[in-house]
Short mmCIF file of C-alpha atoms in Angstrom, two decimals:
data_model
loop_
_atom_site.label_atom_id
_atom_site.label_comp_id
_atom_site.label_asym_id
_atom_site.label_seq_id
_atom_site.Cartn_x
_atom_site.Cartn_y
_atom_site.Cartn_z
CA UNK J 14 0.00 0.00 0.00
CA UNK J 15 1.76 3.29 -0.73
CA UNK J 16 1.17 6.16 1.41
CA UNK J 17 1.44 9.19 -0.92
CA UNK J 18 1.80 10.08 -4.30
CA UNK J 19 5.19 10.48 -4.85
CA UNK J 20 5.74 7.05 -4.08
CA UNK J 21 2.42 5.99 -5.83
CA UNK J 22 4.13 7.22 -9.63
CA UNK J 23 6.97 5.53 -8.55
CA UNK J 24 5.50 2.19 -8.13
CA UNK J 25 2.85 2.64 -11.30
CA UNK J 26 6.33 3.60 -13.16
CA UNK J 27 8.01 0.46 -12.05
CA UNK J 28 5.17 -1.71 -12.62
CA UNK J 29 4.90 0.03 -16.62
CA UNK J 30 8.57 -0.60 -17.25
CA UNK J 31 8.26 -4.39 -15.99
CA UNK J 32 4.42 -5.02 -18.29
CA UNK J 33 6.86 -3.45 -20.84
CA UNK J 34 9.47 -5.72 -20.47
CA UNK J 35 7.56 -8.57 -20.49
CA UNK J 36 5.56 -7.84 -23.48
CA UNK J 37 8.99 -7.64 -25.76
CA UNK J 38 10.36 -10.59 -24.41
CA UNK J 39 7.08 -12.51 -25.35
CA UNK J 40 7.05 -10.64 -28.78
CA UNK J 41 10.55 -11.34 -29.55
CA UNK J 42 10.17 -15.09 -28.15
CA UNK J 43 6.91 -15.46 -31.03
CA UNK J 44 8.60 -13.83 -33.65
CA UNK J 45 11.90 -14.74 -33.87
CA UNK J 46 10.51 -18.44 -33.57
CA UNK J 47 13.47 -19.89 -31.47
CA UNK J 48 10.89 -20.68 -28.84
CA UNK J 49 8.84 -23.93 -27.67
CA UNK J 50 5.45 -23.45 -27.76
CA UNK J 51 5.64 -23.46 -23.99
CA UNK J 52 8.18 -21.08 -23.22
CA UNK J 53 5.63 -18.85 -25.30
CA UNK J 54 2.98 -19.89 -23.06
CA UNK J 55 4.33 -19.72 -20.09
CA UNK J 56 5.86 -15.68 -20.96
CA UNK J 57 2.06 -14.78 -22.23
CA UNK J 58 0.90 -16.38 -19.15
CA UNK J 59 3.64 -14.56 -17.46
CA UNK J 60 2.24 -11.07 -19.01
CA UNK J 61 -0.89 -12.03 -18.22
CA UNK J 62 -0.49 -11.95 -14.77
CA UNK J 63 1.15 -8.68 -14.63
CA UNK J 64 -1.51 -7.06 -16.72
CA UNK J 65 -4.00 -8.57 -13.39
CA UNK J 66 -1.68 -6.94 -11.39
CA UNK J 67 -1.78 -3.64 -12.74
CA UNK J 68 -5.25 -3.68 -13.17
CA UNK J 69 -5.79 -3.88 -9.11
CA UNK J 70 -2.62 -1.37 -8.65
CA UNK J 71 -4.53 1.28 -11.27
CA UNK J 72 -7.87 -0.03 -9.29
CA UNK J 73 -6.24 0.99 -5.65
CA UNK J 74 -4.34 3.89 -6.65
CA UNK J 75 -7.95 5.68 -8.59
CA UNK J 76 -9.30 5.17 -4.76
CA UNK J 77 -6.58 6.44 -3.18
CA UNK J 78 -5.88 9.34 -5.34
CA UNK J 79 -8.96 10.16 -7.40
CA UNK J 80 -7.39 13.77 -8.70
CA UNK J 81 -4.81 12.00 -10.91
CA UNK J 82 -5.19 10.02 -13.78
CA UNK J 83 -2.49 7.46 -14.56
CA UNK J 84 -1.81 5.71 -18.06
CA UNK J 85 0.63 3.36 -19.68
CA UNK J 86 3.06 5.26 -20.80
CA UNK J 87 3.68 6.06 -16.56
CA UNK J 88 2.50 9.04 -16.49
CA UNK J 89 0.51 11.06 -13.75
CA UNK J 90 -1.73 14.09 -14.65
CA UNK J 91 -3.67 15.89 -11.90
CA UNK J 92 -7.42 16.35 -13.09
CA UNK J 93 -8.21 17.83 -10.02
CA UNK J 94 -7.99 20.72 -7.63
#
């Protein structure tokens, strides 16, 4: 649970650099076709997960700090006054 939002854009930043991450890795294991068919399931299932992840992360952080609006580049913009 973060506690302000300082550390809240550093956390939704961290958690968009790692969904990043994961998403090229599974790209470049499809198309550069040196993978098993379940080392490509197990990274989708992989990004899967972290796009459940972020989904309750974006979920907690809209109730904690409804002013902002967060997206996936990891960027914070206050809405709000």
């Amino acid at each position: 649970m973060v506690t302000n939002i300082t550390e809240a854009k550093i956390v939704w930043r961290g958690m968009v650099a790692t969904y990043k991450r994961m998403q090229d890795h599974t790209h470049k294991l499809i198309y550069n076709k040196k993978a098993t068919a379940g080392e490509v399931l197990e990274a989708r299932g992989l990004t899967l997960q972290a796009t459940t992840i972020m989904a309750r992360m974006a979920k907690q952080l809209d109730a904690q700090f409804p002013e902002y609006e967060f997206d996936m580049e990891g960027k914070f913009v206050r809405t709000k006054k």
